[in-house]
Protein backbone atom coordinates (compact mmCIF):
# COMPACT_ATOMS: atom_id res chain seq x y z
CA MET A 1 0.00 0.00 0.00
CA LYS A 2 1.13 3.51 -0.80
CA CYS A 3 0.92 6.74 1.21
CA ALA A 4 2.48 10.15 0.70
CA VAL A 5 2.73 13.68 2.02
CA LEU A 6 1.83 16.48 -0.40
CA GLY A 7 2.63 20.19 -0.24
CA ASP A 8 4.80 23.04 -1.46
CA PRO A 9 7.53 23.25 -0.30
CA ILE A 10 7.87 19.63 0.73
CA ASP A 11 11.60 18.76 0.84
CA HIS A 12 11.77 19.74 4.53
CA SER A 13 9.05 17.33 5.63
CA LEU A 14 9.89 14.76 8.29
CA SER A 15 6.68 12.83 7.65
CA PRO A 16 8.31 10.20 5.38
CA THR A 17 10.95 9.58 8.05
CA LEU A 18 8.32 9.06 10.75
CA HIS A 19 5.98 6.82 8.74
CA GLN A 20 8.77 4.73 7.24
CA ALA A 21 10.19 4.20 10.74
CA ALA A 22 6.79 2.89 11.81
CA TYR A 23 6.63 0.50 8.85
CA ALA A 24 10.12 -0.78 9.68
CA GLU A 25 9.31 -1.22 13.37
CA LEU A 26 6.17 -3.23 12.60
CA GLU A 27 7.77 -5.11 9.67
CA MET A 28 5.23 -3.73 7.18
CA SER A 29 7.41 -4.21 4.11
CA ASP A 30 4.47 -3.90 1.71
CA TRP A 31 3.81 -0.26 2.76
CA SER A 32 5.61 2.83 1.46
CA TYR A 33 5.42 6.55 2.23
CA THR A 34 6.91 9.24 0.00
CA SER A 35 6.76 13.01 -0.47
CA THR A 36 5.54 14.83 -3.58
CA ARG A 37 5.53 18.52 -4.37
CA VAL A 38 2.02 19.63 -5.30
CA GLN A 39 1.53 23.34 -5.86
CA ALA A 40 -1.50 25.38 -4.84
CA GLY A 41 -4.44 24.57 -7.07
CA GLY A 42 -3.04 21.17 -8.07
CA LEU A 43 -4.45 18.79 -5.47
CA ALA A 44 -7.66 17.80 -7.30
CA LYS A 45 -5.74 16.79 -10.45
CA TYR A 46 -3.12 14.91 -8.45
CA VAL A 47 -5.76 12.90 -6.61
CA ALA A 48 -7.74 12.26 -9.80
CA ASP A 49 -4.61 10.87 -11.44
CA LEU A 50 -4.35 8.27 -8.67
CA GLY A 51 -7.51 6.64 -10.04
CA GLY A 52 -10.95 6.28 -8.55
CA ASP A 53 -11.55 2.53 -8.63
CA TRP A 54 -12.17 0.46 -5.52
CA PRO A 55 -10.32 -1.54 -4.29
CA PRO A 56 -7.72 1.25 -4.64
CA SER A 57 -4.67 0.87 -6.84
CA ARG A 58 -2.54 0.48 -3.73
CA TRP A 59 -3.08 4.12 -2.67
CA ARG A 60 -4.37 4.25 0.90
CA GLY A 61 -3.65 7.64 2.45
CA LEU A 62 -2.37 11.16 1.85
CA SER A 63 -0.96 13.61 4.36
CA VAL A 64 -1.65 17.16 3.22
CA THR A 65 0.35 20.19 4.29
CA MET A 66 0.45 23.82 3.21
CA PRO A 67 -0.85 25.24 0.95
CA LEU A 68 -3.30 22.41 0.26
CA LYS A 69 -5.34 21.94 3.44
CA ARG A 70 -8.30 24.02 2.25
CA GLU A 71 -8.24 22.23 -1.13
CA ALA A 72 -8.30 18.90 0.68
CA TYR A 73 -11.31 20.11 2.67
CA GLU A 74 -13.19 20.85 -0.56
CA LEU A 75 -12.08 17.57 -2.15
CA ALA A 76 -13.15 15.18 0.62
CA ARG A 77 -16.37 13.25 -0.02
CA SER A 78 -16.94 13.04 3.75
CA MET A 79 -15.03 14.20 6.78
CA SER A 80 -14.67 13.90 10.52
CA PRO A 81 -16.31 16.34 12.95
CA ARG A 82 -12.89 17.66 14.00
CA ALA A 83 -11.99 18.45 10.38
CA ARG A 84 -15.23 20.42 10.09
CA LEU A 85 -14.42 22.24 13.32
CA VAL A 86 -10.93 23.22 12.15
CA GLY A 87 -12.13 23.98 8.64
CA ALA A 88 -9.12 22.25 7.11
CA VAL A 89 -8.10 18.71 6.17
CA ASN A 90 -4.55 17.44 6.61
CA THR A 91 -5.39 13.76 6.12
CA LEU A 92 -7.14 12.00 3.25
CA VAL A 93 -7.99 8.31 3.66
CA ARG A 94 -9.15 6.20 0.72
CA SER A 95 -12.48 4.46 1.21
CA SER A 96 -15.05 2.65 -0.91
CA HIS A 97 -17.04 5.89 -1.26
CA GLY A 98 -14.14 8.21 -2.00
CA TRP A 99 -11.59 10.15 0.03
CA VAL A 100 -12.45 10.76 3.69
CA GLY A 101 -11.05 13.97 5.20
CA ASP A 102 -9.70 14.24 8.72
CA ASN A 103 -7.56 16.60 10.74
CA THR A 104 -4.86 15.26 13.06
CA ASP A 105 -3.33 18.67 13.88
CA LEU A 106 -5.95 19.37 16.56
CA PRO A 107 -5.84 16.04 18.43
CA GLY A 108 -2.09 15.85 17.83
CA ALA A 109 -1.59 19.15 19.65
CA VAL A 110 -3.79 17.99 22.54
CA ALA A 111 -1.86 14.72 22.81
CA ALA A 112 1.51 16.50 22.66
CA ILE A 113 0.59 18.84 25.52
CA ARG A 114 -0.88 16.07 27.64
CA GLU A 115 2.18 13.88 27.15
CA ARG A 116 4.48 16.59 28.52
CA ALA A 117 2.17 18.33 31.02
CA GLY A 118 0.37 15.23 32.25
CA GLU A 119 -2.98 13.69 31.41
CA GLY A 120 -4.65 15.74 34.11
CA PHE A 121 -3.44 19.08 32.78
CA SER A 122 -6.20 21.66 32.49
CA CYS A 123 -5.75 25.08 30.93
CA THR A 124 -7.88 28.01 32.09
CA SER A 125 -6.23 30.78 30.08
CA GLY A 126 -3.98 30.44 27.03
CA ALA A 127 -1.99 32.71 24.73
CA ILE A 128 -0.90 32.12 21.15
CA LEU A 129 1.93 33.97 19.43
CA GLY A 130 0.74 34.39 15.85
CA ALA A 131 -2.69 34.34 14.24
CA GLY A 132 -2.49 32.10 11.18
CA ALA A 133 -3.76 28.62 10.38
CA THR A 134 -1.56 26.91 12.96
CA ALA A 135 -2.76 29.37 15.59
CA ALA A 136 -6.32 28.33 14.80
CA SER A 137 -5.72 24.60 15.26
CA THR A 138 -3.62 25.05 18.41
CA GLY A 139 -6.15 27.53 19.78
CA LEU A 140 -8.82 24.88 19.38
CA ALA A 141 -6.48 22.46 21.17
CA LEU A 142 -6.24 24.85 24.12
CA ALA A 143 -10.04 25.03 24.17
CA GLU A 144 -10.14 21.22 24.19
CA LEU A 145 -7.89 21.38 27.26
CA GLY A 146 -10.32 23.69 29.04
CA ALA A 147 -9.17 27.20 28.17
CA SER A 148 -12.08 29.62 28.51
CA ARG A 149 -9.96 32.64 27.58
CA ILE A 150 -7.52 32.64 24.65
CA THR A 151 -5.48 35.64 23.56
CA LEU A 152 -3.85 35.89 20.14
CA LEU A 153 -0.68 37.99 19.96
CA ALA A 154 -0.29 39.04 16.34
CA ARG A 155 2.04 41.19 14.28
CA ASN A 156 -1.06 42.33 12.40
CA PRO A 157 -4.04 42.13 14.79
CA GLY A 158 -6.39 43.39 12.11
CA ALA A 159 -5.84 40.24 10.05
CA ALA A 160 -6.76 37.82 12.85
CA GLY A 161 -10.53 37.81 12.29
CA GLU A 162 -10.76 34.41 10.61
CA THR A 163 -8.63 32.75 13.30
CA ILE A 164 -10.70 34.35 16.07
CA GLU A 165 -13.90 33.12 14.42
CA MET A 166 -12.54 29.60 14.02
CA ILE A 167 -11.41 29.21 17.63
CA SER A 168 -14.68 30.72 18.85
CA ARG A 169 -16.57 27.90 17.10
CA HIS A 170 -15.34 25.40 19.67
CA PRO A 171 -18.32 23.94 21.60
CA SER A 172 -16.98 25.36 24.86
CA LYS A 173 -17.29 28.90 23.40
CA PRO A 174 -14.00 30.37 24.64
CA VAL A 175 -13.57 34.14 24.75
CA VAL A 176 -10.97 34.96 22.08
CA SER A 177 -9.22 38.31 21.82
CA VAL A 178 -6.26 39.72 19.90
CA LEU A 179 -3.44 42.05 20.93
CA PRO A 180 -0.19 43.20 19.29
CA LEU A 181 2.64 40.66 19.42
CA ASP A 182 4.67 42.69 21.94
CA SER A 183 1.82 42.76 24.49
CA ALA A 184 1.92 41.07 27.90
CA VAL A 185 -0.94 38.94 29.24
CA ASP A 186 -1.27 37.97 32.91
CA GLY A 187 -2.46 34.66 34.33
CA VAL A 188 -1.67 32.47 31.30
CA ASP A 189 -1.37 28.72 31.95
CA ALA A 190 -0.01 27.83 28.50
CA VAL A 191 1.52 29.75 25.61
CA VAL A 192 1.82 28.44 22.06
CA SER A 193 4.33 30.02 19.70
CA THR A 194 3.56 29.71 15.99
CA VAL A 195 6.09 32.35 14.92
CA PRO A 196 9.42 31.40 13.29
CA ALA A 197 12.56 31.14 15.39
CA LYS A 198 13.99 34.30 13.85
CA ALA A 199 11.02 36.26 15.23
CA GLN A 200 11.68 35.06 18.78
CA THR A 201 13.39 38.19 20.07
CA PRO A 202 15.04 38.38 23.50
CA GLU A 203 12.10 40.50 24.67
CA LEU A 204 9.55 37.94 23.49
CA ILE A 205 11.51 35.10 25.09
CA ASP A 206 11.79 36.94 28.42
CA ARG A 207 8.05 37.68 28.34
CA TRP A 208 6.87 34.10 27.78
CA ALA A 209 9.58 31.59 28.75
CA SER A 210 8.42 31.34 32.37
CA THR A 211 4.82 30.40 31.45
CA PRO A 212 3.96 27.04 33.12
CA VAL A 213 3.54 25.29 29.73
CA VAL A 214 5.45 26.55 26.68
CA PHE A 215 4.57 24.96 23.34
CA ASP A 216 6.56 25.93 20.24
CA VAL A 217 5.34 24.45 16.95
CA VAL A 218 8.71 25.07 15.28
CA TYR A 219 10.72 21.85 15.09
CA ASP A 220 13.79 23.00 13.22
CA PRO A 221 15.92 24.47 14.78
CA TRP A 222 15.25 22.23 17.73
CA PRO A 223 15.05 23.27 20.44
CA SER A 224 13.87 26.73 19.42
CA PRO A 225 15.25 29.81 21.19
CA LEU A 226 12.07 29.99 23.28
CA LEU A 227 12.11 26.34 24.37
CA SER A 228 15.85 26.35 25.06
CA VAL A 229 15.32 28.59 28.10
CA ALA A 230 11.80 27.59 29.23
CA PRO A 231 12.11 26.35 32.85
CA GLY A 232 8.70 24.67 33.01
CA VAL A 233 6.92 22.17 30.79
CA ALA A 234 8.27 22.39 27.23
CA VAL A 235 6.33 21.01 24.26
CA SER A 236 8.13 21.02 20.92
CA GLY A 237 7.05 21.05 17.31
CA LEU A 238 8.52 17.56 17.05
CA ASP A 239 6.08 16.41 19.75
CA LEU A 240 3.24 17.83 17.65
CA LEU A 241 4.55 16.33 14.42
CA VAL A 242 5.00 12.89 15.95
CA HIS A 243 1.57 12.78 17.59
CA GLN A 244 -0.28 13.94 14.47
CA ALA A 245 1.72 11.40 12.43
CA VAL A 246 0.79 8.65 14.92
CA LEU A 247 -2.87 9.43 14.34
CA GLN A 248 -2.40 9.50 10.56
CA PHE A 249 -0.57 6.17 10.62
CA GLU A 250 -3.46 4.60 12.51
CA LEU A 251 -6.03 6.06 10.13
CA PHE A 252 -4.09 4.78 7.12
CA THR A 253 -3.22 1.31 8.41
CA GLY A 254 -5.76 0.47 11.11
CA ARG A 255 -2.88 -0.56 13.39
CA PRO A 256 -1.56 1.00 16.64
CA ALA A 257 1.41 3.23 15.86
CA PRO A 258 4.86 2.69 17.43
CA LEU A 259 5.21 6.17 18.90
CA ALA A 260 8.65 5.61 20.43
CA ALA A 261 10.17 4.41 17.15
CA MET A 262 8.64 7.32 15.25
CA ARG A 263 9.92 9.86 17.77
CA ALA A 264 13.42 8.35 17.73
CA ALA A 265 13.51 8.59 13.94
CA GLY A 266 12.46 12.24 14.07
CA GLU A 267 15.07 13.10 16.69
CA LYS A 268 17.79 11.38 14.66
CA ALA A 269 16.77 13.21 11.49
CA LEU A 270 16.83 16.59 13.22
CA GLY A 271 20.20 15.79 14.74
CA ILE A 272 21.86 15.26 11.38
CA ARG A 273 20.35 18.18 9.48
CA GLU A 274 22.83 20.83 8.47
CA SER A 275 20.44 23.70 7.81
CA SER A 276 17.98 25.52 10.03
CA MET A 277 14.48 26.14 8.71
CA GLU A 278 11.15 27.11 10.24
CA PRO A 279 8.69 24.85 8.42
CA SER A 280 5.06 24.50 9.22
CA PRO A 281 4.21 21.09 10.80
CA ALA A 282 3.46 18.58 8.12
């Protein structure tokens, strides 16, 4: 069976490393996972070219990263409630009635925080640095963890309307507000940084590093400047990537994923990289 991750750019993606490590650990020699560059506007044609017959011509699942998540949402014949909540699809699973859309970014973020902070962790107030698509999914994750108040810190607060609306759709109805990126917010239990490492100024780091839970979605460089000095619970972009990949693996294969083997493969890959990038989780 074949799976792949699609996006543009795609060369940076660690997803093939994680999924192939899982196949090796479970001795699934008849499964493969590759990466393919698909530009914006090209997802529908790519999927059509895979063929529509059932049983599938060995194609089982697709991981979808930027800039294709909205296209995947429109393409899916059916989708999970969490994909509808996020308004984006990062996972397409082949079925007898077409491609089923799902989103593993949201539950992956929840699982990553709970792994590091403890299963009993509850968030009352959260802050997110940034206001883009990743801020929306991690904001929903904070709401899943109990946050009733979520503050977005954005370089352009006026452009945060869609993200505010998306987080506000969570069934718990959190109060979502937006402030400039250099603002301070009191009483925050968890902060999520979705800004690149180069934007993590000394002032920003000093302002947020002592938050009880610090979650940085950047996984390269690893650790990020913010996480390298955080004295409390630190959640990395690799944690997020691994947990969302675990969920994708299980959706694609129907088998429990070997989380430890997947994490070890990701850590090894990051350790041998020569360049530093700030990719979006894929």
